[in-house]
Coordinates of C-alpha atoms in Angstrom, one line a residue:
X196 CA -50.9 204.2 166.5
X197 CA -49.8 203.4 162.5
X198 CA -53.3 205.1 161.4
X199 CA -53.2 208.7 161.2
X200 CA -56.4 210.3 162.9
X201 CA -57.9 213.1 160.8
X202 CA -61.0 215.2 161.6
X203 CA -64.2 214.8 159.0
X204 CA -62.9 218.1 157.6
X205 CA -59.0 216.9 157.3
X206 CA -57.6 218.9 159.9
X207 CA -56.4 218.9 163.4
X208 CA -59.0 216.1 165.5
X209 CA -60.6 216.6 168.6
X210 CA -60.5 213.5 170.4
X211 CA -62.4 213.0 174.0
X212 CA -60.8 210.5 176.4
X213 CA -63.3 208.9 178.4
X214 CA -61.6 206.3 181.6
X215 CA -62.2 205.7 184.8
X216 CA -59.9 208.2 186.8
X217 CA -59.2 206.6 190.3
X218 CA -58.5 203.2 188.0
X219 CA -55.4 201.1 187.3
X220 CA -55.0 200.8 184.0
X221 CA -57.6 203.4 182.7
X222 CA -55.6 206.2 184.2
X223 CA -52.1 205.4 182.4
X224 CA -53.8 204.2 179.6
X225 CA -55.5 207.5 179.3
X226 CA -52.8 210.1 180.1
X227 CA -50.7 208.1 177.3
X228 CA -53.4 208.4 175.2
X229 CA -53.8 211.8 175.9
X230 CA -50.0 212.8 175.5
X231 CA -49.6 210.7 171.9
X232 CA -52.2 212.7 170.4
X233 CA -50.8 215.8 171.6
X234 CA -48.0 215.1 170.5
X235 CA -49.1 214.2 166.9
X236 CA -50.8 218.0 166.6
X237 CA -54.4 216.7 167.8
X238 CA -56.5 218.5 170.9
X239 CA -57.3 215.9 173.2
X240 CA -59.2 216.3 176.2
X241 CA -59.2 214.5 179.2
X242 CA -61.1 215.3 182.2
X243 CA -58.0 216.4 184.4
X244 CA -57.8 219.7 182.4
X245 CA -61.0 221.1 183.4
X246 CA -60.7 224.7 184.9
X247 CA -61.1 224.8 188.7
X248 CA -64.3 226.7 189.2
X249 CA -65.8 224.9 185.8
X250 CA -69.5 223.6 185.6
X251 CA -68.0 220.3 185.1
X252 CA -70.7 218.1 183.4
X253 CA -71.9 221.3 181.3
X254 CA -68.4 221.2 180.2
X255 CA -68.2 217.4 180.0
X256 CA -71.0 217.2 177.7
X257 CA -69.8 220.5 175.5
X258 CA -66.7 218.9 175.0
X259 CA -68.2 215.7 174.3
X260 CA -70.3 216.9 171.4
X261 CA -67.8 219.2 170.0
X262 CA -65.8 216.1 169.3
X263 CA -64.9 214.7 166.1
X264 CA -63.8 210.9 167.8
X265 CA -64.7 210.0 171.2
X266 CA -62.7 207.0 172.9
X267 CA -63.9 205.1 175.9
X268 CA -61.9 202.9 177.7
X269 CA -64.0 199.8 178.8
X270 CA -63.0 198.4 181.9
X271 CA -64.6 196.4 185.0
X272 CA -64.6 199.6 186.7
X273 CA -65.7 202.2 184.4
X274 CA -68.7 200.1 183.2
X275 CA -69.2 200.8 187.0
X276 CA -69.5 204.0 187.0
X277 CA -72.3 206.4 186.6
X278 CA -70.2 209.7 184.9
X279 CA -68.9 207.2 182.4
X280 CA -72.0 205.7 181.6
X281 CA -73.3 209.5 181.6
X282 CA -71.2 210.2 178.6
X283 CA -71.1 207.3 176.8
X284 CA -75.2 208.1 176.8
X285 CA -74.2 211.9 175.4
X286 CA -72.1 210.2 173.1
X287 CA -74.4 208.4 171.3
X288 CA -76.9 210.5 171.3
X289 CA -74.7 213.4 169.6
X290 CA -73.3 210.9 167.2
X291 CA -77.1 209.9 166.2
X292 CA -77.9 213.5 166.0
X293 CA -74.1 215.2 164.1
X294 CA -72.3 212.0 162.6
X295 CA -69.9 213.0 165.6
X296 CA -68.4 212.2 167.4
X297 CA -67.1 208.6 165.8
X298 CA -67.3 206.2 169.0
X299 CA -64.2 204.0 169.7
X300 CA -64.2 201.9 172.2
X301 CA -61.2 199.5 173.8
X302 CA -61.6 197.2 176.0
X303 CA -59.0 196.8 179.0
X304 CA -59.4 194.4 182.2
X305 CA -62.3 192.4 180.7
X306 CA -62.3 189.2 179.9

């Protein structure tokens, strides 16, 4: 993490972490993820913070499109799963529609 991650307006980024939870890597991967760009001053969000009692895709897909970067973490499993697929759709679509969020993707357990 040399790069430092900025918003489009300068400031403090919001960065959605998309993995597949009950998934080795994609869980550690993410939580580090999550806890680097705290610590650097960003708001990450990863779906483990969601408020019991939420509307959890309503909140999925606000937080999704309220995001200046959105990082998916490709694996074997994830391409497996429907919710990931899901926001990688909402993804696109609000990045077609805003300019945001800027898609990053990294690819762990494929070959």
């Amino acid at each position: 993490m040399g790069k430092t991650i900025r918003s489009s307006t300068g400031n403090v980024a919001n960065i959605f972490i998309s993995y597949k939870r009950s998934a080795h890597p994609d869980h550690e991967i993410a939580t580090s993820l999550y806890e680097t760009f705290r610590a650097r001053g960003h708001a990450p969000f990863i779906d483990r913070i969601i408020a019991p009692g939420s509307k959890w895709q309503d909140e999925l897909e606000e937080r999704i499109r309220d995001a200046d970067f959105f990082i998916i973490l490709l694996s074997r499993a994830a391409l497996k799963s429907s919710m990931i697929l899901t926001e990688i759709d909402i993804a696109n679509e609000a990045s077609v529609e805003d300019g945001t969020p800027h898609i990053l993707h990294i690819r762990i357990d494929l070959e």
